[in-house]
Structures are given as structure tokens and as C-alpha cells.
PDB file of C-alpha atoms and ligand atoms in Angstrom:
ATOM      1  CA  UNK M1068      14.649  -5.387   7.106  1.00 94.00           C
ATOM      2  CA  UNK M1069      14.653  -8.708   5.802  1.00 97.00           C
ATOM      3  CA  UNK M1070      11.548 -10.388   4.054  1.00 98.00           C
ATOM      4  CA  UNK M1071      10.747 -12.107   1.554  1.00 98.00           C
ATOM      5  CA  UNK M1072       7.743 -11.665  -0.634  1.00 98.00           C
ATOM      6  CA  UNK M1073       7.129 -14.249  -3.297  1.00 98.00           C
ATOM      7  CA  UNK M1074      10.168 -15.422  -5.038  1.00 96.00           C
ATOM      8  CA  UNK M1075      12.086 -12.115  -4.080  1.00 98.00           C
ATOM      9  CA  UNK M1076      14.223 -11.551  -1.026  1.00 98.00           C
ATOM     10  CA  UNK M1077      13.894  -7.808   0.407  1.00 98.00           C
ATOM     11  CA  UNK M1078      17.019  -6.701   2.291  1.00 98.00           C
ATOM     12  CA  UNK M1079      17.974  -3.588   3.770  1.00 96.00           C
ATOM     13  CA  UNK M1080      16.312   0.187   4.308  1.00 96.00           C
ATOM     14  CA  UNK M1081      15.342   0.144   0.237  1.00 96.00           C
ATOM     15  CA  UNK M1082      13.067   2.256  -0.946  1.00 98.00           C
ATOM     16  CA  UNK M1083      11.178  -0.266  -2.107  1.00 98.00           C
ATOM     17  CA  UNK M1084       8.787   0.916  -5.056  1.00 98.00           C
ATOM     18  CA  UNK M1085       5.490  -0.530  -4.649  1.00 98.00           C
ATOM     19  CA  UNK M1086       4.069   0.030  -8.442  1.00 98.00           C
ATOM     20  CA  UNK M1087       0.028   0.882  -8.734  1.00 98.00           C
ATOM     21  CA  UNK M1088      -2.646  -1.686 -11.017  1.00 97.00           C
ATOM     22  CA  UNK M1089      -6.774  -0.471 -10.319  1.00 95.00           C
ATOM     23  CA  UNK M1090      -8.816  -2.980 -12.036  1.00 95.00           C
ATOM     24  CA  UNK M1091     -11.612  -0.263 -11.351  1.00 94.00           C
ATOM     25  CA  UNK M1092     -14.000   2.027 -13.200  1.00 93.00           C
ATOM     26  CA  UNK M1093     -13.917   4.522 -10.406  1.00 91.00           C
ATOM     27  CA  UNK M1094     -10.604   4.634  -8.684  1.00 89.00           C
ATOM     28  CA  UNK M1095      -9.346   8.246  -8.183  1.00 90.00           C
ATOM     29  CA  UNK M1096      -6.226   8.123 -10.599  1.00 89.00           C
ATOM     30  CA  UNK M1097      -6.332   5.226 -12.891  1.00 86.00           C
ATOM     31  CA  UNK M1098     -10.099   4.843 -12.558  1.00 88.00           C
ATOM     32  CA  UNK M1099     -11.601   3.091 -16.394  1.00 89.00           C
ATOM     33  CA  UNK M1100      -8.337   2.621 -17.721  1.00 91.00           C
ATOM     34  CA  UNK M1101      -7.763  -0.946 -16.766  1.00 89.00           C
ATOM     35  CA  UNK M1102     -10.837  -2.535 -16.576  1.00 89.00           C
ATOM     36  CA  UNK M1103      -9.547  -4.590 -19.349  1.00 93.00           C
ATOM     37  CA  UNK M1104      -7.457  -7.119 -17.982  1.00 94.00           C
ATOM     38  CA  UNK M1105      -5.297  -7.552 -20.876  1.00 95.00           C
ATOM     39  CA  UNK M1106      -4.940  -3.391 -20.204  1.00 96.00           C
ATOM     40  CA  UNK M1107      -4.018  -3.859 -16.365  1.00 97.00           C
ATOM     41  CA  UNK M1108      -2.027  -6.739 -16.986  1.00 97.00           C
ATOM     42  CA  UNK M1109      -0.092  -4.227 -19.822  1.00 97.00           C
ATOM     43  CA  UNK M1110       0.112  -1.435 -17.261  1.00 98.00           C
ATOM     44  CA  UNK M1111       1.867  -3.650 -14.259  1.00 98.00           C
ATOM     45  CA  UNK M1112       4.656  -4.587 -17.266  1.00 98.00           C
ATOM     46  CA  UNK M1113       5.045  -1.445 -18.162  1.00 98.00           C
ATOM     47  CA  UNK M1114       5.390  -0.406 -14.417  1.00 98.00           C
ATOM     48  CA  UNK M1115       8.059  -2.772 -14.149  1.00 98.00           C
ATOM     49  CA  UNK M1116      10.055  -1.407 -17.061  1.00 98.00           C
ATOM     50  CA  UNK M1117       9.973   1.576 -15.035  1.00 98.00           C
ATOM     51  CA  UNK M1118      11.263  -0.275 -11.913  1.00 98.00           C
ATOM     52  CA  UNK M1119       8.705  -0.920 -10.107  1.00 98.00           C
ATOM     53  CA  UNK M1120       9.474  -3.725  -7.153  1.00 98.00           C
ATOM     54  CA  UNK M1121       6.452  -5.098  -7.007  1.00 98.00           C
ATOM     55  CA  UNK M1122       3.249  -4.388  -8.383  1.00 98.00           C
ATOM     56  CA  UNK M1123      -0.209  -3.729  -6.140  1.00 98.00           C
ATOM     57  CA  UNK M1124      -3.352  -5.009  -7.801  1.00 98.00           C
ATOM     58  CA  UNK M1125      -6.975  -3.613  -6.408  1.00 97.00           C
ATOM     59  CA  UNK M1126     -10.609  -4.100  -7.622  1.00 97.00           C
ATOM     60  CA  UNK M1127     -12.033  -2.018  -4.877  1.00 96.00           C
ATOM     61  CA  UNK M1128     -11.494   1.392  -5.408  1.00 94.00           C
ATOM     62  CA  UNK M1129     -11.266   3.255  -1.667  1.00 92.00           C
ATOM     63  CA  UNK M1130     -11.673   6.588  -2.398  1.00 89.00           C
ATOM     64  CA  UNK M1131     -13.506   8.822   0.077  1.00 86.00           C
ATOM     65  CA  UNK M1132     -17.342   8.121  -0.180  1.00 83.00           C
ATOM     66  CA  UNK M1133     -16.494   4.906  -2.257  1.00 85.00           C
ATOM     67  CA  UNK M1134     -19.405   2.394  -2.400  1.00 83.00           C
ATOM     68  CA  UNK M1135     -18.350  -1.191  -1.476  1.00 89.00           C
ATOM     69  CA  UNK M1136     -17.939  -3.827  -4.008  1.00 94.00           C
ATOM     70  CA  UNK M1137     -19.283  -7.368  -3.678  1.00 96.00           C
ATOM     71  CA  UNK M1138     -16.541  -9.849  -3.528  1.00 97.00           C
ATOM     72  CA  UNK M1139     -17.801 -11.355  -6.638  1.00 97.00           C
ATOM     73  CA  UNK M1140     -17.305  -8.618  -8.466  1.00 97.00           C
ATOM     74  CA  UNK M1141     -13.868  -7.421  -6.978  1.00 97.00           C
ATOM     75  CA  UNK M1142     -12.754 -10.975  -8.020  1.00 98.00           C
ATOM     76  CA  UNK M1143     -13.980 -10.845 -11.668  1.00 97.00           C
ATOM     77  CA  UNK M1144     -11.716  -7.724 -12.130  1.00 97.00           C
ATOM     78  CA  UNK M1145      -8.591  -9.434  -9.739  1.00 98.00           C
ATOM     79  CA  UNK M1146      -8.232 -12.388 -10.919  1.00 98.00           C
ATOM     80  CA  UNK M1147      -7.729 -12.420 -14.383  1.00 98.00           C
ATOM     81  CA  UNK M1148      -5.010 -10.021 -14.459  1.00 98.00           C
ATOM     82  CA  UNK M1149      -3.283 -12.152 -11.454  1.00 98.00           C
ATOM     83  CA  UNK M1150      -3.374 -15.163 -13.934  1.00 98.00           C
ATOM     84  CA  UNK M1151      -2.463 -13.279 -17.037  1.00 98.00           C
ATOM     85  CA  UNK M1152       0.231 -11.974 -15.832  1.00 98.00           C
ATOM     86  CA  UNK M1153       1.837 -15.054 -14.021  1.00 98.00           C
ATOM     87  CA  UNK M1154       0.874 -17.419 -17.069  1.00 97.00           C
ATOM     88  CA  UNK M1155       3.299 -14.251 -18.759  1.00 95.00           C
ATOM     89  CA  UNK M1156       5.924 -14.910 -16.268  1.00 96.00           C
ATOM     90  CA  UNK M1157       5.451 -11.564 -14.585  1.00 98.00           C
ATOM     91  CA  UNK M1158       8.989 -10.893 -12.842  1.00 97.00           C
ATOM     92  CA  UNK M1159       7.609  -9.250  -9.826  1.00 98.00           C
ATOM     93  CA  UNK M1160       5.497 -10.134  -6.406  1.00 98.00           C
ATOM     94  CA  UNK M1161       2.118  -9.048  -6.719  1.00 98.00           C
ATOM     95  CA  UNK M1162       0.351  -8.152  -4.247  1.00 98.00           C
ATOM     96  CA  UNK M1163      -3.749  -7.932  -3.805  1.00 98.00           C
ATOM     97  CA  UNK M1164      -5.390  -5.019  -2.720  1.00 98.00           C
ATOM     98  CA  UNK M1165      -8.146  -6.514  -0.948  1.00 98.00           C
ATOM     99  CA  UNK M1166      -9.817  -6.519   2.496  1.00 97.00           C
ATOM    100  CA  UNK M1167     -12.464  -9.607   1.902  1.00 98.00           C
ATOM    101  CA  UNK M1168     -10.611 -13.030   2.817  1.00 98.00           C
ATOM    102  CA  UNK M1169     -12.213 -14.712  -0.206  1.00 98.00           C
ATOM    103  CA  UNK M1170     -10.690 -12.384  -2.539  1.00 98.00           C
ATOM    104  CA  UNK M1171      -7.443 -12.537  -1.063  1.00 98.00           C
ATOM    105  CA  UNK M1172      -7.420 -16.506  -1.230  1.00 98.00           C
ATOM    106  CA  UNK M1173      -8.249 -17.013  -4.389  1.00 98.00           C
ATOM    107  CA  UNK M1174      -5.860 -14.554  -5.497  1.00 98.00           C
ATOM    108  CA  UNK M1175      -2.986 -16.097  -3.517  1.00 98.00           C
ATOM    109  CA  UNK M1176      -4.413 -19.202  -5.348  1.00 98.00           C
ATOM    110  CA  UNK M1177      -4.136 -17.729  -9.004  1.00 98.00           C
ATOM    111  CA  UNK M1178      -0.413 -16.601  -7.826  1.00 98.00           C
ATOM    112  CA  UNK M1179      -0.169 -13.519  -5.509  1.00 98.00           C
ATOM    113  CA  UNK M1180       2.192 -13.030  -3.142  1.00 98.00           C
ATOM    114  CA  UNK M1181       1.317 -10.292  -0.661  1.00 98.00           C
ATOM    115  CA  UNK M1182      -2.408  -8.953   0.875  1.00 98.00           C
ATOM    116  CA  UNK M1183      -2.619  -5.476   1.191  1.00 98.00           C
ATOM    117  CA  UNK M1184      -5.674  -4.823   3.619  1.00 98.00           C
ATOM    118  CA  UNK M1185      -6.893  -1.855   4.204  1.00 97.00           C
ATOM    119  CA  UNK M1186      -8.747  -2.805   6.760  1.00 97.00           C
ATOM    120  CA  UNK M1187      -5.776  -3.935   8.693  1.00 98.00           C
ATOM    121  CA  UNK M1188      -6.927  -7.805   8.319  1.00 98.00           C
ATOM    122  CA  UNK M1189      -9.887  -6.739  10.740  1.00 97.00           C
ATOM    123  CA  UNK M1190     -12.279  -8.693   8.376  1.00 97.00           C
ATOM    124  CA  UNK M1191     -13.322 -12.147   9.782  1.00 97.00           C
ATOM    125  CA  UNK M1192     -11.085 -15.173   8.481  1.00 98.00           C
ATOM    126  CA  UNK M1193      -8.558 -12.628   6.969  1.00 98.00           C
ATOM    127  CA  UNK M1194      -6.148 -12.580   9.491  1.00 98.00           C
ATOM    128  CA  UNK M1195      -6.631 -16.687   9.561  1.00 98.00           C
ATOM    129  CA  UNK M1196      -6.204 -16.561   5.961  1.00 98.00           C
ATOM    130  CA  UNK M1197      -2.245 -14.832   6.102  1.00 98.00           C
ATOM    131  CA  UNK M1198      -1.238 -16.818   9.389  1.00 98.00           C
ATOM    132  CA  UNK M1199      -2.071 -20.138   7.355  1.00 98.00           C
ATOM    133  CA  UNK M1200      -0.664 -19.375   4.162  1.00 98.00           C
ATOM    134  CA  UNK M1201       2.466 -17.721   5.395  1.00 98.00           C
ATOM    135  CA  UNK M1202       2.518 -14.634   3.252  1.00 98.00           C
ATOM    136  CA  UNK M1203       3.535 -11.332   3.924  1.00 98.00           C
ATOM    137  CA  UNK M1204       0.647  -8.731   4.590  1.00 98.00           C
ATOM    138  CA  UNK M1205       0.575  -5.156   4.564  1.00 98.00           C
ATOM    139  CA  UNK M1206      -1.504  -3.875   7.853  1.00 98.00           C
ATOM    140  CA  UNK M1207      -2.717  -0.126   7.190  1.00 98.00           C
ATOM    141  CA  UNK M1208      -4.579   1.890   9.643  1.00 98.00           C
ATOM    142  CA  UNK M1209      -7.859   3.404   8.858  1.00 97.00           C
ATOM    143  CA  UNK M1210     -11.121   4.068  11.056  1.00 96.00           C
ATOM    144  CA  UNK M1211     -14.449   3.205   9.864  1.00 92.00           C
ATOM    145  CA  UNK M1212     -14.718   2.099   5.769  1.00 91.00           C
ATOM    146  CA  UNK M1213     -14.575   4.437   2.764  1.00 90.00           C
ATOM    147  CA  UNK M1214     -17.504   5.687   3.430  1.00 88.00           C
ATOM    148  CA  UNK M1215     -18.023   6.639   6.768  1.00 90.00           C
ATOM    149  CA  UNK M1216     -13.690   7.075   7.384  1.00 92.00           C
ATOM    150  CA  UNK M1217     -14.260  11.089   7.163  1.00 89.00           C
ATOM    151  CA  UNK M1218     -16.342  11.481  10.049  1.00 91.00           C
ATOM    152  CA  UNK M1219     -13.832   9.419  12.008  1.00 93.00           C
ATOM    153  CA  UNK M1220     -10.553  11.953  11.325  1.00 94.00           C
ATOM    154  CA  UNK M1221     -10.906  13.044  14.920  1.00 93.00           C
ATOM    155  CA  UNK M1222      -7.397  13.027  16.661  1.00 97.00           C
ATOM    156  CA  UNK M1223      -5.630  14.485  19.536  1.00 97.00           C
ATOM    157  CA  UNK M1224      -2.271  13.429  18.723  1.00 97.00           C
ATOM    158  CA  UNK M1225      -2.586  11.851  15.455  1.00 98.00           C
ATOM    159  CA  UNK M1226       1.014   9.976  15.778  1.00 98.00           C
ATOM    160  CA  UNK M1227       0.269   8.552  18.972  1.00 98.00           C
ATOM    161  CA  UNK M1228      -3.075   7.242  18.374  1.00 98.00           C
ATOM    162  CA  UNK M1229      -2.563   5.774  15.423  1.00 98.00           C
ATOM    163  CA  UNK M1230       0.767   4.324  16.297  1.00 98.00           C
ATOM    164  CA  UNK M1231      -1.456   2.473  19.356  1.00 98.00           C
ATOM    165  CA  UNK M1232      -4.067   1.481  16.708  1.00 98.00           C
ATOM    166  CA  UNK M1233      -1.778  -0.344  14.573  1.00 98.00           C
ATOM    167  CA  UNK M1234       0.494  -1.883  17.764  1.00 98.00           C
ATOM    168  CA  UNK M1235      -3.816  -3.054  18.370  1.00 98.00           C
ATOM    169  CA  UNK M1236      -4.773  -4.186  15.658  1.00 98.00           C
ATOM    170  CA  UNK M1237      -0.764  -6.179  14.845  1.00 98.00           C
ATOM    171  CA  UNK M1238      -1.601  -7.773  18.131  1.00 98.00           C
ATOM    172  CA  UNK M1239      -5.287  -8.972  16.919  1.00 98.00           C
ATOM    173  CA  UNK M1240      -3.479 -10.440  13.966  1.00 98.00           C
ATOM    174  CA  UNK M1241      -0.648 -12.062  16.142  1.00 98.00           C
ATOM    175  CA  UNK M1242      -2.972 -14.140  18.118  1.00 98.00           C
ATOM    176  CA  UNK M1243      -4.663 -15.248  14.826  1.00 98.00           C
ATOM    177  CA  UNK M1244      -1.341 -16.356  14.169  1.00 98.00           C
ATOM    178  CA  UNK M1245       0.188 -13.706  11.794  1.00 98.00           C
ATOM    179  CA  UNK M1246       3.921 -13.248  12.603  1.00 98.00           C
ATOM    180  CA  UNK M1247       5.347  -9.985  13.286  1.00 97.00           C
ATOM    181  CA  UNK M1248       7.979 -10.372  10.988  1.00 97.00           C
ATOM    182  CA  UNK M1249       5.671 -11.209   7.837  1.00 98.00           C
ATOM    183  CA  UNK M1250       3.923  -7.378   8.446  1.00 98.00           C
ATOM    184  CA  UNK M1251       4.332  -4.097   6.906  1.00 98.00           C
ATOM    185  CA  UNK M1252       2.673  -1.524   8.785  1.00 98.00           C
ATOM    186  CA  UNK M1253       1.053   1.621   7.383  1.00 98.00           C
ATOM    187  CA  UNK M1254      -0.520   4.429   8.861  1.00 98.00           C
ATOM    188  CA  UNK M1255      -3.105   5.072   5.787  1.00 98.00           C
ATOM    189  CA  UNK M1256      -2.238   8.549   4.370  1.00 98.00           C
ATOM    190  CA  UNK M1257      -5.919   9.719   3.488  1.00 97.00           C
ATOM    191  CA  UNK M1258      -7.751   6.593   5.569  1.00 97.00           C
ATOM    192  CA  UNK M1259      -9.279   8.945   8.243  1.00 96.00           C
ATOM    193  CA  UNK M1260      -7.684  11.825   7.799  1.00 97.00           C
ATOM    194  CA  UNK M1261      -7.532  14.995   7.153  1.00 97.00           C
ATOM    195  CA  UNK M1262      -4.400  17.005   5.569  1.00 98.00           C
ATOM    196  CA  UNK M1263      -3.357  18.372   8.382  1.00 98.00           C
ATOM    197  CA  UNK M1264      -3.383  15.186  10.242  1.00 98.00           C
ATOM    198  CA  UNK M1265      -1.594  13.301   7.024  1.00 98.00           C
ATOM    199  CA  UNK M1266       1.038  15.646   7.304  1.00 98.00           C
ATOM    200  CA  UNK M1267       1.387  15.436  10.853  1.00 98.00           C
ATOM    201  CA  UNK M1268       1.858  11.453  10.253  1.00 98.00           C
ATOM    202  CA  UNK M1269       4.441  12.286   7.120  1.00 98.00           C
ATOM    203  CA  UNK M1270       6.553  14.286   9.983  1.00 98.00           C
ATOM    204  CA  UNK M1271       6.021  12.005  12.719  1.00 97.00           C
ATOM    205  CA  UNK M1272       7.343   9.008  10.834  1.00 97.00           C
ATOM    206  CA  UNK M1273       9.860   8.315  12.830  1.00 94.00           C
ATOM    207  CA  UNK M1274       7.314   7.653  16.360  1.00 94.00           C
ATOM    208  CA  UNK M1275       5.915   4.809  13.786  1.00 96.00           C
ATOM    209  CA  UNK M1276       9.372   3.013  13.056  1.00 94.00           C
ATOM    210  CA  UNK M1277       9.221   2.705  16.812  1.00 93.00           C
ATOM    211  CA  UNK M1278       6.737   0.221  16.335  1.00 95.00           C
ATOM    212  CA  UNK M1279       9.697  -2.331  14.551  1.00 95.00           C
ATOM    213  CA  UNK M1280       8.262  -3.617  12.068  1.00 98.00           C
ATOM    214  CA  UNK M1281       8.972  -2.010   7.783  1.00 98.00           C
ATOM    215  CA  UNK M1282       6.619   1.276   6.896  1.00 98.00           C
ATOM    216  CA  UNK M1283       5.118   1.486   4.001  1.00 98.00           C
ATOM    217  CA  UNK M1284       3.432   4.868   2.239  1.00 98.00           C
ATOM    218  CA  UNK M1285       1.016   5.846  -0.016  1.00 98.00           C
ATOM    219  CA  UNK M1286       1.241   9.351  -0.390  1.00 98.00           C
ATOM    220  CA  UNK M1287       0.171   9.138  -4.883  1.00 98.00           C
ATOM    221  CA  UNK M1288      -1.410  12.039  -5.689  1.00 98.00           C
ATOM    222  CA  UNK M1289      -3.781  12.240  -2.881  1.00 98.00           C
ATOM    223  CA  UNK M1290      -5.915  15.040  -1.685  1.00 97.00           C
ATOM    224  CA  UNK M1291      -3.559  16.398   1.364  1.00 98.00           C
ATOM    225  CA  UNK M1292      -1.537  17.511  -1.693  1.00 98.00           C
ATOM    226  CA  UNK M1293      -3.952  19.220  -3.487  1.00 98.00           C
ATOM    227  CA  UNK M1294      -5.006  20.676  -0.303  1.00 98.00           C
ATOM    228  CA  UNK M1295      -1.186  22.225   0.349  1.00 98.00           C
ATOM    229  CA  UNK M1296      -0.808  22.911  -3.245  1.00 98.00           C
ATOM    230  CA  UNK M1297      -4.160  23.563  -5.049  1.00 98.00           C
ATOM    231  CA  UNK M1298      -3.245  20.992  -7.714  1.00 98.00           C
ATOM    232  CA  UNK M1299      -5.843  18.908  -9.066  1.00 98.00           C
ATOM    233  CA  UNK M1300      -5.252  14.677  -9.062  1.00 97.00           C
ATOM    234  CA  UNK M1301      -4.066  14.476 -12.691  1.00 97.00           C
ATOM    235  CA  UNK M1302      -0.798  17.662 -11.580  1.00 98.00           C
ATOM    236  CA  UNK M1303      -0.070  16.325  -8.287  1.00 98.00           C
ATOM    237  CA  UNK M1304       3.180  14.650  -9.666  1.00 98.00           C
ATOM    238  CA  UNK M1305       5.661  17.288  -8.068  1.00 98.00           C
ATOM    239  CA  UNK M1306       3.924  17.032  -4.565  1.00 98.00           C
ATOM    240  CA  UNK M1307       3.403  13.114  -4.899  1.00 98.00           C
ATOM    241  CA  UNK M1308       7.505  13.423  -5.519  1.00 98.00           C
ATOM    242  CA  UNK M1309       7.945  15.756  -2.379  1.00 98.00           C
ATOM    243  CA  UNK M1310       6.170  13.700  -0.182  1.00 98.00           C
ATOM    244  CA  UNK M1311       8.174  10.268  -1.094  1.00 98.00           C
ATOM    245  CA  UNK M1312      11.050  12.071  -0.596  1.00 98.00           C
ATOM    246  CA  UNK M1313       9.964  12.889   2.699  1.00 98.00           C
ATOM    247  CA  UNK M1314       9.113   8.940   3.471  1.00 98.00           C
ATOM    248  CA  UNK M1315      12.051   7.818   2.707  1.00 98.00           C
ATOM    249  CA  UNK M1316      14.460  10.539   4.416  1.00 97.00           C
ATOM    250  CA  UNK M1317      12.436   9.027   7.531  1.00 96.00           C
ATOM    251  CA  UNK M1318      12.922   5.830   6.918  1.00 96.00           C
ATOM    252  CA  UNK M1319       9.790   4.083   5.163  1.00 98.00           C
ATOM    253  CA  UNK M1320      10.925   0.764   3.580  1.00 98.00           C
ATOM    254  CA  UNK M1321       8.015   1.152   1.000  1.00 98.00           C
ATOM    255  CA  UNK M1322       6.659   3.830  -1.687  1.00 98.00           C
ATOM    256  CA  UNK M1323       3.128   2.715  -3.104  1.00 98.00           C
ATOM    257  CA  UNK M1324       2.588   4.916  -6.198  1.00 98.00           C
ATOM    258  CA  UNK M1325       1.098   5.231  -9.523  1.00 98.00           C
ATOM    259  CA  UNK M1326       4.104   7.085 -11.498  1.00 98.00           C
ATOM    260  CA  UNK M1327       6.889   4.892 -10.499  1.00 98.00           C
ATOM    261  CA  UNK M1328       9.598   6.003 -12.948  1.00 98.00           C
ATOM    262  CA  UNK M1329       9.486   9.373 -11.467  1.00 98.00           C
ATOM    263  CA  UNK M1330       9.051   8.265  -8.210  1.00 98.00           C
ATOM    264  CA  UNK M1331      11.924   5.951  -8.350  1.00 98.00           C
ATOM    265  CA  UNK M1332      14.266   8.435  -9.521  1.00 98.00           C
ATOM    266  CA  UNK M1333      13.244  10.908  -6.165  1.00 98.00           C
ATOM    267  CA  UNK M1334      13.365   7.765  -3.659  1.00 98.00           C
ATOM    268  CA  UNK M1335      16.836   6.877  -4.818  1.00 98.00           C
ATOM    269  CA  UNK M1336      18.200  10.992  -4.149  1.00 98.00           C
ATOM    270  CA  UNK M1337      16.295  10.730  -0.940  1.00 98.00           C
ATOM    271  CA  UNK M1338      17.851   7.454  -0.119  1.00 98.00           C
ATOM    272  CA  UNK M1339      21.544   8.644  -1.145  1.00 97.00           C
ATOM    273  CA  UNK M1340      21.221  11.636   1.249  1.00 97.00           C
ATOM    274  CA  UNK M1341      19.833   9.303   3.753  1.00 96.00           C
ATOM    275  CA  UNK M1342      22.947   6.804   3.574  1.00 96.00           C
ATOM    276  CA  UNK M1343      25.980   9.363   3.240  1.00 93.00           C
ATOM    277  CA  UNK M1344      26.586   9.200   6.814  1.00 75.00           C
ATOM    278  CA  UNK M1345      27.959  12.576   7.869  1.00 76.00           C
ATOM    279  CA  UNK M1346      30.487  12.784  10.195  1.00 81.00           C
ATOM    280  CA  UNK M1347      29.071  12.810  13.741  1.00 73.00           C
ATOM    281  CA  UNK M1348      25.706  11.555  13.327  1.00 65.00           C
ATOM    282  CA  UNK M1349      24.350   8.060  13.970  1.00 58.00           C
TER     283      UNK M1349
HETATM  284  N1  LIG T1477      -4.181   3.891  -0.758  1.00 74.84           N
HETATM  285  C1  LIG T1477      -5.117   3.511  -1.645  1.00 74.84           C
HETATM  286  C2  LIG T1477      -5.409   2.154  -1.852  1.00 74.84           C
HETATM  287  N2  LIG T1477      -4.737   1.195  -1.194  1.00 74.84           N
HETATM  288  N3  LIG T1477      -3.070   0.560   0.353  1.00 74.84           N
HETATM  289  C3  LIG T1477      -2.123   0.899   1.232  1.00 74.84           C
HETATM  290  N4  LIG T1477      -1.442  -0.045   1.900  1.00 74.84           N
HETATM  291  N5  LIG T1477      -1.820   2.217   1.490  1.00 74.84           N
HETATM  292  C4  LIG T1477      -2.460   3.235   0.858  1.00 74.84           C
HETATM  293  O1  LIG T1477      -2.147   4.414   1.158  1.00 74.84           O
HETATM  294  C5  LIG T1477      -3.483   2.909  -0.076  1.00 74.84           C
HETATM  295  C6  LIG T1477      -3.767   1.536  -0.308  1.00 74.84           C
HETATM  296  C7  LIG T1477      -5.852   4.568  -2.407  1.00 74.84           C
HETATM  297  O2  LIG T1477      -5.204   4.863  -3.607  1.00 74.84           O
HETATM  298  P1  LIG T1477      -5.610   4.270  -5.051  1.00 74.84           P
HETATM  299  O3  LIG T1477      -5.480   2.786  -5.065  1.00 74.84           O
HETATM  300  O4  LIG T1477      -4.822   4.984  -6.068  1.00 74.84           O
HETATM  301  O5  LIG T1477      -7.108   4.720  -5.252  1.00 74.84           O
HETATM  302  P2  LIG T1477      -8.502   3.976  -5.159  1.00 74.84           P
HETATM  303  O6  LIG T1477      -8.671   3.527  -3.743  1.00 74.84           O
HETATM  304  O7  LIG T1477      -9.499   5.029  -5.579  1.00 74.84           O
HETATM  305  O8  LIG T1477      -8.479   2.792  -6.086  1.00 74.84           O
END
């Protein structure tokens, strides 16, 4: 992989350690805590101490069930942390959580560097919006929105279908001008799924680097993991750490989590098993 987000040049397999900032009152980890965005702005330095790579900024939380947000509001909690932190000479991309075009613009404006749609840049103008600005975009697969996406998690072969979903929707985005090579493609761990079926897509990784293009994960302490393990959000740690592991043994270029010292330190074992290059194997 080669591609460079922001000011920063990303070469190679990685892991990559995409580090977590909710502006929210509601998401389902960090929900409340950095509403303030002196608070959020804090957090995404204190992510990078920890090594983050780059930092992921939302104002929407997505949760199951979640309510949307009006764009006004999702920018009133974006963009002042975006400026804050590049008026601080933040040493990182950022990238914006956000499937509304108008969000993402004006936070490209105020100094981001990547959008990280949800939605897969389905939203009108959004698509338009990356292909003109020439910024890297993350595309994840989901069905539905937050709060019908449940009701969607219906699947025959989970892998394959939504391996053709994204391979869709990258196409959509290619003849609004997005280039291939500017995309990240995720398949949405918890986006229309159920734990069974995120698993399925955590073992059937490599089917989706078949697609060509750099994976990215987010795997942080969601509910297939307290399904598996009984643990509640705030003890999911040890299973977020499993599960990272497993992305990056198959290949995913990107991690996006919320504890990203500990998360670093089980990406680079997994990666160091990945690269010793036994005798005999490819
Ligand atoms: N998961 C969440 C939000 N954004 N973006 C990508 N590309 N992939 C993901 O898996 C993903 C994502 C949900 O996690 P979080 O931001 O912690 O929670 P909330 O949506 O409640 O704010």
C-alpha cells in the first residue's frame, strides 16, 4: 500500500493505528467525555502520545438504534476540535467521521485530511465532494442507517455479499470520480450485523483483500465481543486486543480503536508473526 493522507506518506502492510475522538454525548465508549472541545482536542494528543497514526474525529454517534444528528449540530461538536487542534500543530491526519457532505467539507476546510463515511459516500454530493478535493476516504459497508441497520443483518454468505456491496458501492464512487487508489475499504464490524456474521467477516478477511484496495477495522469494544465473551463495553479490552490481532494476521492495513496504546502493542506482535516469513510459505 502506498497513500498518502494529509502531510503523511503510508507505505507498506502497517498496522496502521487509527486512534478514536467522539465529540458526542451518547457514543457507546467515550460517550460525554469530550463534548468539550478543549477535552477532545486533549484526548486526540494524548492518543498520539500513545501512537496513534492518525486520529478519527465523529459527532454522530452510530450506535445501534442511534437517532440522527442534524448537520448543524454534528458540525458545532466537529469543528472546533478540527481547528483547535491544527491551530496546536496536531502532528497527525485527522480524519472526519461523517456521512453528510457539508460536514465533511467544512471540516476538510478547517484542516482534515481523510472522510470516514459510514455510509460508504452513498449520501448525495459526498462522493462529488472526495473526487474534487482529492482526499483519501474510508468506504465502510453497512445496510440501512443506525437505526433501521439491525433488521437488515440478513446474509447468506456474509463474505460474499458484502465483498459485492463494497466492489458496488467503490464503483458508484468511481464514476463520481473517486479514485480507487484514494479508498480504504471496510466491511463495518457491527453495521448490519450480527456476531456471528462479524466473526464470519473477521475470518473471511482475506476474500475482502481480494477486492485490492487497504482494509481497515473497527473491531473497539463492540458488542460481537461481549456476545463471545459476556464482557460488558467498559472490560472488552482483552477481546478488542484478540480481535486486532486477528485483523492484522489477515492482512488489514488499518486498526480503528479507542485504547490505542494497548492496541498498538498487540498489532505490532501480530504484525512480527505476520512478517517472519517461514521457510516454505509465500
Ligand atoms: N465504527 C464506529 C464508528 N465509525 N467507522 C469505520 N470506518 N469503521 C467502524 O467500524 C466504525 C466507524 C462505531 O464506533 P464508535 O465511534 O466508538 O461509537 P459511536 O458510533 O457510538 O460513536
Amino acid at each position: 500500500m502506498q497513500l498518502r493522507i494529509g502531510e503523511r506518506l503510508f507505505e507498506g502492510p502497517g498496522p496502521f493505528l487509527m486512534g478514536i475522538v467522539n465529540a458526542t454525548p451518547d457514543s457507546f465508549v467515550d460517550g460525554g467525555r469530550h463534548t468539550d472541545p478543549a477535552a477532545a482536542a486533549e484526548h486526540a494528543l494524548s492518543l498520539a502520545a500513545q501512537g496513534a497514526d492518525l486520529i478519527d474525529l465523529g459527532g454522530e454517534s452510530t450506535r445501534p438504534g442511534a437517532a440522527p444528528v442534524p448537520a448543524e449540530e454534528e458540525l458545532r461538536r466537529v469543528l472546533p476540535v478540527v481547528e483547535r487542534l491544527r491551530a496546536r500543530r496536531f502532528p497527525l491526519p485527522i480524519s472526519v467521521d461523517t456521512a453528510k457532505p457539508e460536514v465533511a467539507r467544512a471540516a476538510l476546510d478547517a484542516g482534515a485530511d481523510l472522510v470516514n463515511d459510514v455510509q460508504g459516500l452513498s449520501a448525495p454530493g459526498m462522493a462529488e465532494l472526495v473526487a474534487s478535493r482529492k482526499v483519501p476516504a474510508v468506504l465502510m459497508h453497512m445496510r440501512g442507517t443506525p437505526a433501521d441497520m439491525a433488521s437488515r443483518a440478513v446474509y447468506e454468505d456474509v463474505v460474499a455479499e458484502v465483498a459485492a456491496e463494497l466492489e458496488a458501492a467503490l464503483s458508484r464512487a468511481e464514476r463520481a470520480g473517486v479514485r480507487r487508489g484514494q479508498v480504504i475499504l471496510d466491511p463495518g464490524l457491527g453495521f448490519a450485523k450480527n456476531a456471528e456474521h462479524n466473526l464470519a467477516i473477521l475470518a473471511g478477511l482475506p476474500r475482502l483483500r481480494a477486492l485490492g484496495c487497504p482494509l481497515l477495522l473497527g473491531p473497539s469494544r463492540k458488542s460481537f465481543i461481549g456476545k463471545v465473551t459476556g464482557a460488558p463495553v467498559e472490560a472488552r479490552l482483552p477481546g478488542t486486543l484478540a480481535a486486532v490481532t486477528a485483523c492484522v494476521l489477515a492482512g488489514a492495513e488499518f486498526v480503528r480503536v479507542h485504547d490505542v496504546a494497548a492496541a498498538r502493542q498487540a498489532a505490532l506482535v501480530a504484525a512480527a508473526i505476520r512478517d517472519i516469513g517461514l521457510p516454505g510459505q509465500a
